[in-house]
PDB file of C-alpha atoms in Angstrom:
ATOM      1  CA  MET A   1     -71.027 -30.018  84.290  1.00  0.00           C
ATOM      2  CA  SER A   2     -67.542 -31.449  83.900  1.00  0.00           C
ATOM      3  CA  ALA A   3     -66.299 -34.525  82.091  1.00  0.00           C
ATOM      4  CA  SER A   4     -63.225 -36.712  82.037  1.00  0.00           C
ATOM      5  CA  ARG A   5     -62.283 -39.757  79.993  1.00  0.00           C
ATOM      6  CA  PHE A   6     -60.393 -42.919  80.822  1.00  0.00           C
ATOM      7  CA  SER A   7     -59.838 -46.362  79.338  1.00  0.00           C
ATOM      8  CA  ASN A   8     -60.270 -49.847  80.668  1.00  0.00           C
ATOM      9  CA  ALA A   9     -60.261 -53.371  79.259  1.00  0.00           C
ATOM     10  CA  ARG A  10     -63.807 -52.978  77.980  1.00  0.00           C
ATOM     11  CA  GLY A  11     -63.275 -49.770  76.022  1.00  0.00           C
ATOM     12  CA  THR A  12     -63.112 -46.009  76.396  1.00  0.00           C
ATOM     13  CA  CYS A  13     -65.217 -44.587  79.188  1.00  0.00           C
ATOM     14  CA  SER A  14     -66.240 -41.181  80.421  1.00  0.00           C
ATOM     15  CA  ASN A  15     -67.243 -39.737  83.766  1.00  0.00           C
ATOM     16  CA  THR A  16     -69.704 -36.854  83.704  1.00  0.00           C
ATOM     17  CA  SER A  17     -70.525 -35.038  86.913  1.00  0.00           C
ATOM     18  CA  TRP A  18     -71.960 -31.875  88.368  1.00  0.00           C
ATOM     19  CA  ASN A  19     -69.149 -30.317  90.381  1.00  0.00           C
ATOM     20  CA  ALA A  20     -68.895 -28.031  93.395  1.00  0.00           C
ATOM     21  CA  ARG A  21     -70.168 -24.985  91.552  1.00  0.00           C
ATOM     22  CA  ASP A  22     -73.616 -26.608  91.611  1.00  0.00           C
ATOM     23  CA  ASN A  23     -73.764 -26.298  95.422  1.00  0.00           C
ATOM     24  CA  LEU A  24     -73.777 -29.863  96.595  1.00  0.00           C
ATOM     25  CA  SER A  25     -75.691 -28.938  99.747  1.00  0.00           C
ATOM     26  CA  GLY A  26     -78.637 -28.494  97.416  1.00  0.00           C
ATOM     27  CA  PHE A  27     -78.113 -31.816  95.640  1.00  0.00           C
ATOM     28  CA  PHE A  28     -80.777 -34.526  95.892  1.00  0.00           C
ATOM     29  CA  LEU A  29     -79.036 -37.588  94.597  1.00  0.00           C
ATOM     30  CA  VAL A  30     -77.389 -40.357  96.589  1.00  0.00           C
ATOM     31  CA  GLY A  31     -73.806 -39.285  97.373  1.00  0.00           C
ATOM     32  CA  LEU A  32     -72.183 -35.920  96.771  1.00  0.00           C
ATOM     33  CA  LEU A  33     -71.599 -36.203  93.037  1.00  0.00           C
ATOM     34  CA  LEU A  34     -73.566 -37.726  90.215  1.00  0.00           C
ATOM     35  CA  VAL A  35     -71.087 -39.875  88.259  1.00  0.00           C
ATOM     36  CA  LEU A  36     -72.143 -41.481  85.005  1.00  0.00           C
ATOM     37  CA  PRO A  37     -69.667 -44.152  83.842  1.00  0.00           C
ATOM     38  CA  SER A  38     -70.125 -45.141  80.213  1.00  0.00           C
ATOM     39  CA  CYS A  39     -68.058 -47.480  78.049  1.00  0.00           C
ATOM     40  CA  SER A  40     -68.090 -47.183  74.276  1.00  0.00           C
ATOM     41  CA  GLY A  41     -66.870 -50.767  73.983  1.00  0.00           C
ATOM     42  CA  GLU A  42     -70.072 -52.173  75.466  1.00  0.00           C
ATOM     43  CA  ALA A  43     -73.289 -52.160  73.447  1.00  0.00           C
ATOM     44  CA  PRO A  44     -76.434 -52.637  75.543  1.00  0.00           C
ATOM     45  CA  THR A  45     -78.951 -55.241  74.479  1.00  0.00           C
ATOM     46  CA  GLY A  46     -82.374 -53.889  73.550  1.00  0.00           C
ATOM     47  CA  PRO A  47     -85.332 -54.945  75.696  1.00  0.00           C
ATOM     48  CA  GLU A  48     -88.110 -57.221  74.521  1.00  0.00           C
ATOM     49  CA  PRO A  49     -90.724 -55.020  72.829  1.00  0.00           C
ATOM     50  CA  SER A  50     -93.873 -54.216  74.790  1.00  0.00           C
ATOM     51  CA  PHE A  51     -95.976 -55.329  71.832  1.00  0.00           C
ATOM     52  CA  LYS A  52     -95.754 -58.000  69.123  1.00  0.00           C
ATOM     53  CA  PRO A  53     -96.473 -57.633  65.399  1.00  0.00           C
ATOM     54  CA  GLY A  54    -100.183 -57.863  64.727  1.00  0.00           C
ATOM     55  CA  VAL A  55    -101.111 -57.354  68.386  1.00  0.00           C
ATOM     56  CA  ALA A  56    -102.531 -53.984  69.380  1.00  0.00           C
ATOM     57  CA  ALA A  57    -100.641 -52.486  72.316  1.00  0.00           C
ATOM     58  CA  ARG A  58    -103.043 -49.855  73.546  1.00  0.00           C
ATOM     59  CA  GLN A  59    -100.549 -48.516  76.089  1.00  0.00           C
ATOM     60  CA  VAL A  60     -96.768 -48.814  76.350  1.00  0.00           C
ATOM     61  CA  THR A  61     -94.434 -47.856  79.199  1.00  0.00           C
ATOM     62  CA  ILE A  62     -90.683 -47.606  78.823  1.00  0.00           C
ATOM     63  CA  ASP A  63     -88.734 -47.572  82.071  1.00  0.00           C
ATOM     64  CA  PHE A  64     -85.149 -46.356  81.747  1.00  0.00           C
ATOM     65  CA  SER A  65     -84.008 -48.810  84.425  1.00  0.00           C
ATOM     66  CA  SER A  66     -84.225 -51.492  81.706  1.00  0.00           C
ATOM     67  CA  PHE A  67     -81.376 -49.733  79.883  1.00  0.00           C
ATOM     68  CA  GLY A  68     -78.997 -49.460  82.809  1.00  0.00           C
ATOM     69  CA  GLU A  69     -76.681 -46.483  83.191  1.00  0.00           C
ATOM     70  CA  GLY A  70     -74.209 -44.389  81.230  1.00  0.00           C
ATOM     71  CA  THR A  71     -74.352 -43.068  77.672  1.00  0.00           C
ATOM     72  CA  PHE A  72     -77.843 -43.719  76.307  1.00  0.00           C
ATOM     73  CA  GLU A  73     -78.470 -45.362  72.922  1.00  0.00           C
ATOM     74  CA  PRO A  74     -81.148 -43.181  71.208  1.00  0.00           C
ATOM     75  CA  ASP A  75     -82.722 -46.144  69.353  1.00  0.00           C
ATOM     76  CA  PHE A  76     -82.717 -48.514  72.336  1.00  0.00           C
ATOM     77  CA  TYR A  77     -86.538 -48.425  72.683  1.00  0.00           C
ATOM     78  CA  ARG A  78     -87.339 -48.288  68.976  1.00  0.00           C
ATOM     79  CA  ARG A  79     -89.087 -51.679  69.101  1.00  0.00           C
ATOM     80  CA  ASP A  80     -91.392 -50.174  71.711  1.00  0.00           C
ATOM     81  CA  GLY A  81     -92.306 -47.419  69.282  1.00  0.00           C
ATOM     82  CA  ILE A  82     -90.138 -44.539  70.520  1.00  0.00           C
ATOM     83  CA  ARG A  83     -86.733 -43.165  69.581  1.00  0.00           C
ATOM     84  CA  PHE A  84     -84.681 -40.114  70.473  1.00  0.00           C
ATOM     85  CA  PRO A  85     -82.466 -37.677  68.537  1.00  0.00           C
ATOM     86  CA  SER A  86     -78.842 -38.719  68.129  1.00  0.00           C
ATOM     87  CA  GLN A  87     -77.814 -35.890  70.482  1.00  0.00           C
ATOM     88  CA  ARG A  88     -79.403 -33.312  72.729  1.00  0.00           C
ATOM     89  CA  CYS A  89     -78.684 -29.787  71.525  1.00  0.00           C
ATOM     90  CA  GLY A  90     -79.220 -26.318  72.969  1.00  0.00           C
ATOM     91  CA  SER A  91     -77.530 -23.003  73.690  1.00  0.00           C
ATOM     92  CA  ALA A  92     -74.441 -24.753  75.092  1.00  0.00           C
ATOM     93  CA  GLY A  93     -74.035 -26.904  71.989  1.00  0.00           C
ATOM     94  CA  CYS A  94     -74.697 -30.635  71.644  1.00  0.00           C
ATOM     95  CA  ASP A  95     -74.032 -33.542  73.995  1.00  0.00           C
ATOM     96  CA  THR A  96     -74.788 -37.252  74.245  1.00  0.00           C
ATOM     97  CA  TRP A  97     -77.803 -38.538  76.177  1.00  0.00           C
ATOM     98  CA  SER A  98     -77.053 -40.033  79.601  1.00  0.00           C
ATOM     99  CA  ILE A  99     -78.856 -42.259  82.101  1.00  0.00           C
ATOM    100  CA  ALA A 100     -78.191 -41.691  85.804  1.00  0.00           C
ATOM    101  CA  PHE A 101     -78.590 -44.764  88.016  1.00  0.00           C
ATOM    102  CA  ALA A 102     -79.551 -43.045  91.290  1.00  0.00           C
ATOM    103  CA  PHE A 103     -81.483 -39.968  90.281  1.00  0.00           C
ATOM    104  CA  GLN A 104     -83.801 -39.483  93.269  1.00  0.00           C
ATOM    105  CA  GLY A 105     -83.676 -43.248  93.736  1.00  0.00           C
ATOM    106  CA  ASP A 106     -84.315 -44.341  90.140  1.00  0.00           C
ATOM    107  CA  HIS A 107     -82.674 -44.597  86.732  1.00  0.00           C
ATOM    108  CA  ALA A 108     -83.476 -41.497  84.700  1.00  0.00           C
ATOM    109  CA  LEU A 109     -82.767 -39.922  81.323  1.00  0.00           C
ATOM    110  CA  LEU A 110     -81.034 -36.623  82.098  1.00  0.00           C
ATOM    111  CA  GLY A 111     -82.188 -33.217  80.880  1.00  0.00           C
ATOM    112  CA  GLU A 112     -80.570 -29.783  81.203  1.00  0.00           C
ATOM    113  CA  ASN A 113     -82.134 -26.727  79.596  1.00  0.00           C
ATOM    114  CA  PHE A 114     -78.849 -25.390  78.177  1.00  0.00           C
ATOM    115  CA  PHE A 115     -78.599 -28.626  76.145  1.00  0.00           C
ATOM    116  CA  GLY A 116     -82.171 -28.216  74.925  1.00  0.00           C
ATOM    117  CA  PRO A 117     -85.329 -30.119  75.857  1.00  0.00           C
ATOM    118  CA  ILE A 118     -85.731 -33.860  76.129  1.00  0.00           C
ATOM    119  CA  GLU A 119     -87.278 -34.830  72.796  1.00  0.00           C
ATOM    120  CA  GLY A 120     -88.648 -38.064  71.416  1.00  0.00           C
ATOM    121  CA  MET A 121     -90.314 -39.337  68.261  1.00  0.00           C
ATOM    122  CA  PHE A 122     -92.916 -42.090  67.982  1.00  0.00           C
ATOM    123  CA  THR A 123     -92.831 -44.684  65.218  1.00  0.00           C
ATOM    124  CA  ARG A 124     -96.623 -44.966  65.501  1.00  0.00           C
ATOM    125  CA  PRO A 125     -99.012 -42.078  66.279  1.00  0.00           C
ATOM    126  CA  ILE A 126    -100.085 -41.779  69.896  1.00  0.00           C
ATOM    127  CA  SER A 127    -103.236 -40.510  71.627  1.00  0.00           C
ATOM    128  CA  SER A 128    -101.916 -39.918  75.164  1.00  0.00           C
ATOM    129  CA  LEU A 129     -98.596 -39.253  76.877  1.00  0.00           C
ATOM    130  CA  SER A 130     -97.293 -39.111  80.443  1.00  0.00           C
ATOM    131  CA  MET A 131     -93.925 -39.277  82.165  1.00  0.00           C
ATOM    132  CA  GLN A 132     -92.349 -39.348  85.599  1.00  0.00           C
ATOM    133  CA  VAL A 133     -90.052 -36.369  86.208  1.00  0.00           C
ATOM    134  CA  ALA A 134     -87.810 -35.229  89.084  1.00  0.00           C
ATOM    135  CA  PRO A 135     -85.329 -32.377  89.631  1.00  0.00           C
ATOM    136  CA  GLY A 136     -81.675 -33.043  90.396  1.00  0.00           C
ATOM    137  CA  LEU A 137     -80.959 -29.913  92.468  1.00  0.00           C
ATOM    138  CA  GLN A 138     -83.009 -28.141  95.091  1.00  0.00           C
ATOM    139  CA  GLY A 139     -85.058 -25.186  93.900  1.00  0.00           C
ATOM    140  CA  THR A 140     -88.103 -24.265  91.828  1.00  0.00           C
ATOM    141  CA  ALA A 141     -88.494 -24.842  88.090  1.00  0.00           C
ATOM    142  CA  LEU A 142     -91.229 -24.578  85.469  1.00  0.00           C
ATOM    143  CA  TYR A 143     -91.656 -27.778  83.437  1.00  0.00           C
ATOM    144  CA  VAL A 144     -93.349 -27.710  80.018  1.00  0.00           C
ATOM    145  CA  LEU A 145     -94.482 -30.801  78.084  1.00  0.00           C
ATOM    146  CA  LYS A 146     -95.577 -30.480  74.438  1.00  0.00           C
ATOM    147  CA  ALA A 147     -96.930 -32.924  71.847  1.00  0.00           C
ATOM    148  CA  PHE A 148     -96.649 -32.405  68.082  1.00  0.00           C
ATOM    149  CA  ASP A 149     -98.221 -33.968  65.011  1.00  0.00           C
ATOM    150  CA  ALA A 150     -96.337 -35.501  62.078  1.00  0.00           C
ATOM    151  CA  SER A 151     -95.872 -32.037  60.527  1.00  0.00           C
ATOM    152  CA  GLY A 152     -94.365 -30.607  63.696  1.00  0.00           C
ATOM    153  CA  ARG A 153     -97.460 -28.581  64.596  1.00  0.00           C
ATOM    154  CA  LEU A 154     -98.279 -28.216  68.272  1.00  0.00           C
ATOM    155  CA  ILE A 155    -101.233 -30.351  69.390  1.00  0.00           C
ATOM    156  CA  SER A 156    -101.247 -29.774  73.131  1.00  0.00           C
ATOM    157  CA  THR A 157     -99.087 -28.459  75.955  1.00  0.00           C
ATOM    158  CA  THR A 158     -99.106 -28.557  79.722  1.00  0.00           C
ATOM    159  CA  SER A 159     -96.913 -26.846  82.314  1.00  0.00           C
ATOM    160  CA  ARG A 160     -96.241 -27.278  86.007  1.00  0.00           C
ATOM    161  CA  THR A 161     -94.185 -25.312  88.508  1.00  0.00           C
ATOM    162  CA  VAL A 162     -92.513 -27.614  91.029  1.00  0.00           C
ATOM    163  CA  THR A 163     -90.689 -26.604  94.229  1.00  0.00           C
ATOM    164  CA  GLN A 164     -88.434 -29.190  95.846  1.00  0.00           C
ATOM    165  CA  ASP A 165     -86.352 -26.996  98.127  1.00  0.00           C
ATOM    166  CA  SER A 166     -85.904 -27.620 101.856  1.00  0.00           C
ATOM    167  CA  GLY A 167     -85.444 -23.881 102.484  1.00  0.00           C
ATOM    168  CA  ASP A 168     -88.556 -22.773 100.584  1.00  0.00           C
ATOM    169  CA  PRO A 169     -91.935 -22.507 102.372  1.00  0.00           C
ATOM    170  CA  GLU A 170     -93.563 -23.931  99.230  1.00  0.00           C
ATOM    171  CA  ASP A 171     -91.403 -27.076  99.328  1.00  0.00           C
ATOM    172  CA  SER A 172     -93.421 -30.089  98.135  1.00  0.00           C
ATOM    173  CA  GLY A 173     -90.857 -32.662  99.269  1.00  0.00           C
ATOM    174  CA  GLN A 174     -88.577 -34.861  97.199  1.00  0.00           C
ATOM    175  CA  GLY A 175     -89.671 -37.378  94.607  1.00  0.00           C
ATOM    176  CA  TYR A 176     -90.997 -37.838  91.091  1.00  0.00           C
ATOM    177  CA  PHE A 177     -94.084 -36.079  89.765  1.00  0.00           C
ATOM    178  CA  THR A 178     -96.245 -36.705  86.684  1.00  0.00           C
ATOM    179  CA  MET A 179     -96.402 -34.627  83.527  1.00  0.00           C
ATOM    180  CA  SER A 180     -99.231 -35.784  81.256  1.00  0.00           C
ATOM    181  CA  LEU A 181    -101.158 -35.007  78.083  1.00  0.00           C
ATOM    182  CA  PRO A 182    -104.200 -37.331  78.051  1.00  0.00           C
ATOM    183  CA  ASN A 183    -106.777 -37.541  75.264  1.00  0.00           C
ATOM    184  CA  LEU A 184    -104.883 -35.727  72.522  1.00  0.00           C
ATOM    185  CA  SER A 185    -107.196 -34.184  69.920  1.00  0.00           C
ATOM    186  CA  ARG A 186    -105.277 -35.681  66.991  1.00  0.00           C
ATOM    187  CA  PRO A 187    -102.440 -38.188  66.519  1.00  0.00           C
ATOM    188  CA  ALA A 188     -99.066 -37.111  67.916  1.00  0.00           C
ATOM    189  CA  LYS A 189     -95.709 -38.190  66.515  1.00  0.00           C
ATOM    190  CA  SER A 190     -93.244 -36.373  68.791  1.00  0.00           C
ATOM    191  CA  PHE A 191     -92.872 -34.578  72.120  1.00  0.00           C
ATOM    192  CA  SER A 192     -90.591 -32.227  74.021  1.00  0.00           C
ATOM    193  CA  LEU A 193     -90.046 -31.694  77.743  1.00  0.00           C
ATOM    194  CA  ASP A 194     -88.251 -28.561  78.886  1.00  0.00           C
ATOM    195  CA  SER A 195     -87.618 -26.728  82.143  1.00  0.00           C
ATOM    196  CA  ASP A 196     -86.976 -23.128  83.137  1.00  0.00           C
ATOM    197  CA  PHE A 197     -85.221 -22.188  86.372  1.00  0.00           C
ATOM    198  CA  VAL A 198     -87.377 -20.046  88.692  1.00  0.00           C
ATOM    199  CA  ARG A 199     -85.562 -19.741  92.027  1.00  0.00           C
ATOM    200  CA  SER A 200     -83.591 -21.569  94.724  1.00  0.00           C
ATOM    201  CA  THR A 201     -82.716 -20.881  98.336  1.00  0.00           C
ATOM    202  CA  PHE A 202     -79.290 -22.365  97.533  1.00  0.00           C
ATOM    203  CA  PRO A 203     -77.372 -19.438  95.931  1.00  0.00           C
ATOM    204  CA  LEU A 204     -75.179 -21.579  93.698  1.00  0.00           C
ATOM    205  CA  ASN A 205     -78.146 -23.430  92.212  1.00  0.00           C
ATOM    206  CA  THR A 206     -78.847 -21.266  89.175  1.00  0.00           C
ATOM    207  CA  ASN A 207     -79.954 -24.103  86.902  1.00  0.00           C
ATOM    208  CA  ILE A 208     -81.881 -27.257  87.806  1.00  0.00           C
ATOM    209  CA  PRO A 209     -81.101 -30.445  85.851  1.00  0.00           C
ATOM    210  CA  TYR A 210     -83.931 -32.954  85.762  1.00  0.00           C
ATOM    211  CA  GLY A 211     -84.525 -36.596  85.001  1.00  0.00           C
ATOM    212  CA  VAL A 212     -87.266 -38.719  83.418  1.00  0.00           C
ATOM    213  CA  SER A 213     -87.568 -42.228  84.850  1.00  0.00           C
ATOM    214  CA  SER A 214     -90.345 -43.569  82.602  1.00  0.00           C
ATOM    215  CA  ILE A 215     -92.579 -42.598  79.684  1.00  0.00           C
ATOM    216  CA  THR A 216     -96.074 -43.992  79.030  1.00  0.00           C
ATOM    217  CA  TYR A 217     -98.016 -43.508  75.806  1.00  0.00           C
ATOM    218  CA  GLY A 218    -101.140 -44.908  74.194  1.00  0.00           C
ATOM    219  CA  HIS A 219    -101.184 -45.770  70.501  1.00  0.00           C
ATOM    220  CA  TRP A 220    -103.786 -43.957  68.455  1.00  0.00           C
ATOM    221  CA  GLY A 221    -106.828 -46.208  67.953  1.00  0.00           C
ATOM    222  CA  GLY A 222    -104.955 -49.084  69.582  1.00  0.00           C
ATOM    223  CA  ALA A 223    -102.827 -49.610  66.467  1.00  0.00           C
ATOM    224  CA  PRO A 224     -99.802 -51.854  67.129  1.00  0.00           C
TER     225      PRO A 224
END
């Protein structure tokens, strides 16, 4: 992934894109390049919370389209009971979170395995978790969703191998799919979603970025 910076009247902005080395013939998104404009001079306004004090919200869904696009604010959905680390970090170092506006037709929080998994923490314990996920390049990847308790101990995990590759006989077609952990055995306070590249019929696709368009979780015991 490559990045450039520029300035305008509203502040300093950056463009982040996957370039030609990613084999654009295997790219799913609208247009040839995914460009994520973000302006540090503009602070997004947080959404109305999905629950009110004293009212039990049994289930909450955050949809990243309510944020918009560009550099993501990790505490944007805190009033809905979820927040994210200040940066995503992995073998390639650390980077800011980003929202793509046309990731397989929807806004999505971007994940790349060399910047670590997508991680989130809940301000209230949860009893169930699901999310809508889609790859950004054609190929096959293994996706792994995990839930952890307040001490960081693993509660439950699920995995799914997904092929969205027009040259692969196992191609399932484009679109989002669901990763879910229903009926957790004990309260969860955090999660991680990671992916591992398996294969691609497009030779230059050796890593598959992915996006999460929404996250749904149920509060433990219906607590607000």
